[in-house]
mmCIF file of C-alpha atoms and ligand atoms in Angstrom:
data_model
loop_
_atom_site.group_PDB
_atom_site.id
_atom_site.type_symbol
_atom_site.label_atom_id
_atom_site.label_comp_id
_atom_site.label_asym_id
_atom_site.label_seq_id
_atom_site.Cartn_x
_atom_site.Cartn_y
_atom_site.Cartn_z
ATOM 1 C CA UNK A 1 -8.505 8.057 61.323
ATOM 2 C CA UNK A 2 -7.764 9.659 64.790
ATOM 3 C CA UNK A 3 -8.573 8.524 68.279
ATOM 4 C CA UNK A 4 -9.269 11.282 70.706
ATOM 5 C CA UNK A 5 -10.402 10.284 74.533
ATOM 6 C CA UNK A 6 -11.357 12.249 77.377
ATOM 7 C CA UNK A 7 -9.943 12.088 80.703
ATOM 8 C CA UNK A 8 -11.275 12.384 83.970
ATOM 9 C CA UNK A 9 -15.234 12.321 82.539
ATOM 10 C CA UNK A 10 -16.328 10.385 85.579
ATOM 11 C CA UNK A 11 -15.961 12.189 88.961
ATOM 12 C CA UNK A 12 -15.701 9.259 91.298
ATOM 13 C CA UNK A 13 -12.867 7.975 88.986
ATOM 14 C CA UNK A 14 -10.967 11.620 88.968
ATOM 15 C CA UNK A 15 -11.361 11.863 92.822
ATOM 16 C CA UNK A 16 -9.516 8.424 92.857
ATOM 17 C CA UNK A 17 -6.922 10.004 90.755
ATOM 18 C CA UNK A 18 -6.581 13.396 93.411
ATOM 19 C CA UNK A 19 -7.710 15.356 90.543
ATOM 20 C CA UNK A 20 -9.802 17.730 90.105
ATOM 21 C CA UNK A 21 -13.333 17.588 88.265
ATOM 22 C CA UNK A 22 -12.744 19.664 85.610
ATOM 23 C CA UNK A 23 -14.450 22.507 84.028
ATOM 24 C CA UNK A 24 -13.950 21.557 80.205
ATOM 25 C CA UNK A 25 -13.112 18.146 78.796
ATOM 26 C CA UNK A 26 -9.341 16.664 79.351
ATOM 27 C CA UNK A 27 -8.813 15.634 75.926
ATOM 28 C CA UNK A 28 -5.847 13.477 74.495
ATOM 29 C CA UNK A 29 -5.112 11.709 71.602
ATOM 30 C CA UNK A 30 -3.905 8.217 70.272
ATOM 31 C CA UNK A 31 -2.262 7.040 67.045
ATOM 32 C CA UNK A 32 -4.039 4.393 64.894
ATOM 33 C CA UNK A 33 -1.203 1.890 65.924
ATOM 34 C CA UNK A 34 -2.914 2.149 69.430
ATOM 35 C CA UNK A 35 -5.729 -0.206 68.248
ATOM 36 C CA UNK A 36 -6.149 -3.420 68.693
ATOM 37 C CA UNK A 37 -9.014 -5.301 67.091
ATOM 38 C CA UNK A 38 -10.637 -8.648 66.590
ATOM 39 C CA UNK A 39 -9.773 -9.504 70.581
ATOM 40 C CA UNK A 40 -6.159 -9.162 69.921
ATOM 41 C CA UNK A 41 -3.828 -9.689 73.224
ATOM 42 C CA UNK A 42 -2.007 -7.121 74.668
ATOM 43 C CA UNK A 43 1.569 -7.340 75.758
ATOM 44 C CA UNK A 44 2.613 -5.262 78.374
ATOM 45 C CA UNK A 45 5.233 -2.766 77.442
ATOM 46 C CA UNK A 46 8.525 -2.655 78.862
ATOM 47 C CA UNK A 47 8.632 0.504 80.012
ATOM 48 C CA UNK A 48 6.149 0.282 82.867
ATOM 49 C CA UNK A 49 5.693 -1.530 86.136
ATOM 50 C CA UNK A 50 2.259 -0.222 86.647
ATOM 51 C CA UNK A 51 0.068 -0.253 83.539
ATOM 52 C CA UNK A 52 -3.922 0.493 84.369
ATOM 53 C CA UNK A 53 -7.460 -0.809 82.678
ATOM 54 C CA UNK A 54 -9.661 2.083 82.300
ATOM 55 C CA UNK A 55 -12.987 0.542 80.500
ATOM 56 C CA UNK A 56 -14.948 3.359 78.141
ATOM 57 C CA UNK A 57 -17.680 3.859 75.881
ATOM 58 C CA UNK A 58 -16.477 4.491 72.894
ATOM 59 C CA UNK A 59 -18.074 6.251 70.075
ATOM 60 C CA UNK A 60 -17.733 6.306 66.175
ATOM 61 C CA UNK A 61 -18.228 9.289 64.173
ATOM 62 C CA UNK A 62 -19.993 8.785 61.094
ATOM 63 C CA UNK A 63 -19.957 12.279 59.293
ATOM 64 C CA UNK A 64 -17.273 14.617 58.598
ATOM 65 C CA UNK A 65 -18.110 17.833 60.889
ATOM 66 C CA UNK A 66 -16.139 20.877 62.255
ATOM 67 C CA UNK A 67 -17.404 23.158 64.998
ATOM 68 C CA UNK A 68 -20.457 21.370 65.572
ATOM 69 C CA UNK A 69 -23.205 22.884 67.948
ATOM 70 C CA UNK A 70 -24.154 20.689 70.885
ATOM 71 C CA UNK A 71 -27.889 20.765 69.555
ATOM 72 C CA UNK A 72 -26.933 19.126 66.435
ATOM 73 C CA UNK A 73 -23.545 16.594 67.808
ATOM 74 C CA UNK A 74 -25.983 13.534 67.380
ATOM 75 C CA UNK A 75 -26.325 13.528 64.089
ATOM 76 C CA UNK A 76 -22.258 12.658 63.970
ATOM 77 C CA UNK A 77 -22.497 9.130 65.389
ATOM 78 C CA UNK A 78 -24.508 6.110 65.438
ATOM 79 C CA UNK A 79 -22.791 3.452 66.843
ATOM 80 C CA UNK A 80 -21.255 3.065 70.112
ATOM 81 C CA UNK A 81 -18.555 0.297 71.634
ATOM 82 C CA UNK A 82 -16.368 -0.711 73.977
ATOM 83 C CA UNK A 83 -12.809 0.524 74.685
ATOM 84 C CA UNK A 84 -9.546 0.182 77.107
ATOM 85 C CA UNK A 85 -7.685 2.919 77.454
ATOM 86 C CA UNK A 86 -4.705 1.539 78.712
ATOM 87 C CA UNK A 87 -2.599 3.849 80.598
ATOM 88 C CA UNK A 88 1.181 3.206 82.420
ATOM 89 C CA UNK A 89 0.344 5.022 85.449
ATOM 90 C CA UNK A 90 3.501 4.953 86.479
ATOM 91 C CA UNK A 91 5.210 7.143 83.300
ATOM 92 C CA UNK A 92 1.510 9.325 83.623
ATOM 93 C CA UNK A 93 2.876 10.197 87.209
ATOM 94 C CA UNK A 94 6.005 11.153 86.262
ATOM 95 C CA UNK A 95 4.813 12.769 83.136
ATOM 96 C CA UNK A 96 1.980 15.140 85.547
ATOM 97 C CA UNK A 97 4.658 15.634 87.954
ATOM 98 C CA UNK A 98 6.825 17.822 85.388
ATOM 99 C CA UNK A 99 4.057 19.028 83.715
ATOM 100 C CA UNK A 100 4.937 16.730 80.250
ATOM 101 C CA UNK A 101 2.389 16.235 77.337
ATOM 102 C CA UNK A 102 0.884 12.085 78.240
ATOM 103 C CA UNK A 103 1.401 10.264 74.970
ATOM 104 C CA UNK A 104 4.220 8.341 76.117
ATOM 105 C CA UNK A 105 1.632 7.291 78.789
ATOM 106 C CA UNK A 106 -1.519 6.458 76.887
ATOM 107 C CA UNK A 107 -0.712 6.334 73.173
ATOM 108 C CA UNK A 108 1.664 2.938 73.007
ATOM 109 C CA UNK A 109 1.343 0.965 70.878
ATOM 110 C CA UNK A 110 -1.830 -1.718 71.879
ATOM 111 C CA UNK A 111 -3.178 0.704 73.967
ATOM 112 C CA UNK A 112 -6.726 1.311 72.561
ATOM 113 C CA UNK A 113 -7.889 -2.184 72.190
ATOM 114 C CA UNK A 114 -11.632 -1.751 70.777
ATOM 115 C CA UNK A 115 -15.047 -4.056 70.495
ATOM 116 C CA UNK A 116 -18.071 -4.677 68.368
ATOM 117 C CA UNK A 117 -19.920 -2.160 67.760
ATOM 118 C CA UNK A 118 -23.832 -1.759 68.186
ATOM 119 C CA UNK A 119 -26.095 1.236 66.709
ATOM 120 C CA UNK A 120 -27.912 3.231 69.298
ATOM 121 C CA UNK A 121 -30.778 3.582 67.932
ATOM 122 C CA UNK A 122 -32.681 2.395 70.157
ATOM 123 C CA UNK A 123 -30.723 3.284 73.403
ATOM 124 C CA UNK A 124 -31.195 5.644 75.991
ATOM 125 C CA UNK A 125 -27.474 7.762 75.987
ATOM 126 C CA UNK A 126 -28.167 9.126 79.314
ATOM 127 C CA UNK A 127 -28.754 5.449 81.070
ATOM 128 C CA UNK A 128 -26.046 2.689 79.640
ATOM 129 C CA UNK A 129 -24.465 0.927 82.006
ATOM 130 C CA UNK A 130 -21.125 -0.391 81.255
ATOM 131 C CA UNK A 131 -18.476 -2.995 82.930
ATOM 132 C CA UNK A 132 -15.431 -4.402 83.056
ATOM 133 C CA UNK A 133 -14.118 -8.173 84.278
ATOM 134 C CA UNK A 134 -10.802 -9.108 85.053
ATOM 135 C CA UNK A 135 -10.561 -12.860 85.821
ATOM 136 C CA UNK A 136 -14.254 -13.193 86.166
ATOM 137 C CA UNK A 137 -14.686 -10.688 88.956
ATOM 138 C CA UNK A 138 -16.419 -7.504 88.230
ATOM 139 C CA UNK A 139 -13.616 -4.534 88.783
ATOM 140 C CA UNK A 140 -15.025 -1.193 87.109
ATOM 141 C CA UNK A 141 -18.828 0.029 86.641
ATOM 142 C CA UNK A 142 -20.401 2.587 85.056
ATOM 143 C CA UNK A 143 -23.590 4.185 83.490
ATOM 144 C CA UNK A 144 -23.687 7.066 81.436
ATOM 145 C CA UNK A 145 -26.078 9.143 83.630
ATOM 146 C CA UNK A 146 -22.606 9.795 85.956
ATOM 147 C CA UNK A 147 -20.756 11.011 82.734
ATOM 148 C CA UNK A 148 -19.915 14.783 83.698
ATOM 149 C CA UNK A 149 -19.621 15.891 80.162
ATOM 150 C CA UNK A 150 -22.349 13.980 77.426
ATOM 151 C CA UNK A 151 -21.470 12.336 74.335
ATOM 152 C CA UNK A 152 -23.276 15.692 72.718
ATOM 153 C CA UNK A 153 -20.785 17.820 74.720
ATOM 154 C CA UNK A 154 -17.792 15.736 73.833
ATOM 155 C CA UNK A 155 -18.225 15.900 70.212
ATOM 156 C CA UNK A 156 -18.945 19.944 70.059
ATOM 157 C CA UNK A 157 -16.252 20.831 72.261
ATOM 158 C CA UNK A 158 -13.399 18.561 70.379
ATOM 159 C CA UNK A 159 -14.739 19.482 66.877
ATOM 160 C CA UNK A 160 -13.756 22.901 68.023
ATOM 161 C CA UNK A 161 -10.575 22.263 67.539
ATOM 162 C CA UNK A 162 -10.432 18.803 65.190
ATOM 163 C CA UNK A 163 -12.182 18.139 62.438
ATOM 164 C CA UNK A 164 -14.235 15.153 63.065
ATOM 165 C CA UNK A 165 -13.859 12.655 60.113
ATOM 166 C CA UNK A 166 -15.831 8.901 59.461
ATOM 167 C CA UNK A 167 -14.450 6.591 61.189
ATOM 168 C CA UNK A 168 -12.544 8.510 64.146
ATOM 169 C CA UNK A 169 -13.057 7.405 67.266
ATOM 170 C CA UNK A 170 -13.598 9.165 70.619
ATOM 171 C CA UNK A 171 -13.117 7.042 73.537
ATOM 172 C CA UNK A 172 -15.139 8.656 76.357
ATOM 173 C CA UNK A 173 -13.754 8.647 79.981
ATOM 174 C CA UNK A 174 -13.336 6.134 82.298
ATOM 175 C CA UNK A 175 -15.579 5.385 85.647
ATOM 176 C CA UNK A 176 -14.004 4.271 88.889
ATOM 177 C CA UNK A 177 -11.889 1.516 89.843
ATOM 178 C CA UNK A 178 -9.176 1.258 87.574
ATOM 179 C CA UNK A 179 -6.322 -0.965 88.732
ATOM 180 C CA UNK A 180 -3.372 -2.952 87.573
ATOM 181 C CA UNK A 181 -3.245 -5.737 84.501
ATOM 182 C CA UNK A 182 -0.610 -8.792 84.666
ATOM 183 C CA UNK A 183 0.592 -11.081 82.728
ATOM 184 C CA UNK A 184 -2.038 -13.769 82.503
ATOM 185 C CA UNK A 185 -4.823 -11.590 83.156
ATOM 186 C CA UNK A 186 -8.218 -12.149 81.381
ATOM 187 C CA UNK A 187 -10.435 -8.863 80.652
ATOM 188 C CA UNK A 188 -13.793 -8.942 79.497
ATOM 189 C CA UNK A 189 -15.640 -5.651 78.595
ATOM 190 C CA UNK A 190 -19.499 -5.045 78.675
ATOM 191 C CA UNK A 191 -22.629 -2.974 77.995
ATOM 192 C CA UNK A 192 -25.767 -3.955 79.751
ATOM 193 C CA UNK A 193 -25.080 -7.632 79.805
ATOM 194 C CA UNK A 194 -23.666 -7.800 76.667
ATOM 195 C CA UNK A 195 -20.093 -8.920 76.074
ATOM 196 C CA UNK A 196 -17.836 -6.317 73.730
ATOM 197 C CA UNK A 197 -14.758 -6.941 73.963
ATOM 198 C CA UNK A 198 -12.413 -9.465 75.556
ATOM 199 C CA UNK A 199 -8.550 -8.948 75.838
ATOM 200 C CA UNK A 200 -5.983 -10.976 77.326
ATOM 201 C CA UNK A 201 -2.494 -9.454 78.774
ATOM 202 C CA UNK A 202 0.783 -11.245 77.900
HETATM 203 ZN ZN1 ZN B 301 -9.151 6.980 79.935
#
């Protein structure tokens, strides 16, 4: 399985990042040993002084699909969870600042941890509000009607270029307020007022 994400998909999180709100998707990718599951901790590399939470919805395709029309991208998932993206802002920087590919930034390894799961059958896409808790105090927010590219537009424009296969994930942009994890740091992840996820940083 693959994990792709998309950066700046928020615009109040890009213009905290001086970027610019782009005209097609910023898409990356992360290896499989990215994941974490079942609630698993996360250690924080030794590479970085400055590693950032960036809470997404994450989605899980369920049908193998190439060059799929926008129209018809809903029929490739079902389900829909909670994700960090962790990123070492500090090597990103660097990375940006001489123009370098960001894997060494964003695909570590335990950078994806990953939730339940919940089928969205019965959810509106365009209104899910999301959040993220570090020690008990609410840090990021987000709903899905601020997403500037859909979870329809996401899937056409990467299956462009990737096959989409069962099972790969695409983690799907992060809203403002990302910020710094520490050692000791609790971080619970949520959509509506349902926990997803929780991870703790060691
Ligand atoms: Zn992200």
């Amino acid at each position: 399985m693959k994990i792709l994400c998309v950066g700046r998909n928020y615009s109040e999180h890009a213009k905290e990042l001086g970027n610019a709100v782009p005209e097609n998707p910023v898409i990356f990718s992360k290896p499989d040993t990215a994941l974490l599951k079942n609630n698993e901790a996360f250690y924080l590399p030794s590479f970085s002084s400055d590693v950032h939470h960036e809470v997404e919805l994450v989605i899980k395709i369920n049908k193998v699909g190439k060059k799929i029309q926008e129209k018809f991208a809903h029929n490739y998932f079902s389900e829909i969870g909670l994700g960090i993206d962790f990123t070492a802002r500090d090597v990103q920087s660097e990375l940006k600042s001489k123009g370098l590919p960001w894997e060494l930034a964003k695909a570590f390894d335990g950078s994806a941890p990953i939730g339940n799961f919940i089928n969205i059958e019965n959810m509106d896409l365009k209104n899910i509000d999301f959040s993220l808790q570090k020690n008990g105090q609410v840090v990021q927010k987000g709903n899905t009607a601020q997403m500037i590219f859909s979870f329809e537009k996401i899937v056409s424009f990467v299956s462009q270029y990737f096959t989409l296969k069962v099972g790969d994930l695409i983690y799907t942009g992060t809203p403002a307020g990302v910020s710094q994890v520490n050692i000791g740091d609790k971080l619970e992840g949520y959509i509506g007022n349902e926990l997803m996820l929780t991870c703790d940083v060691k």
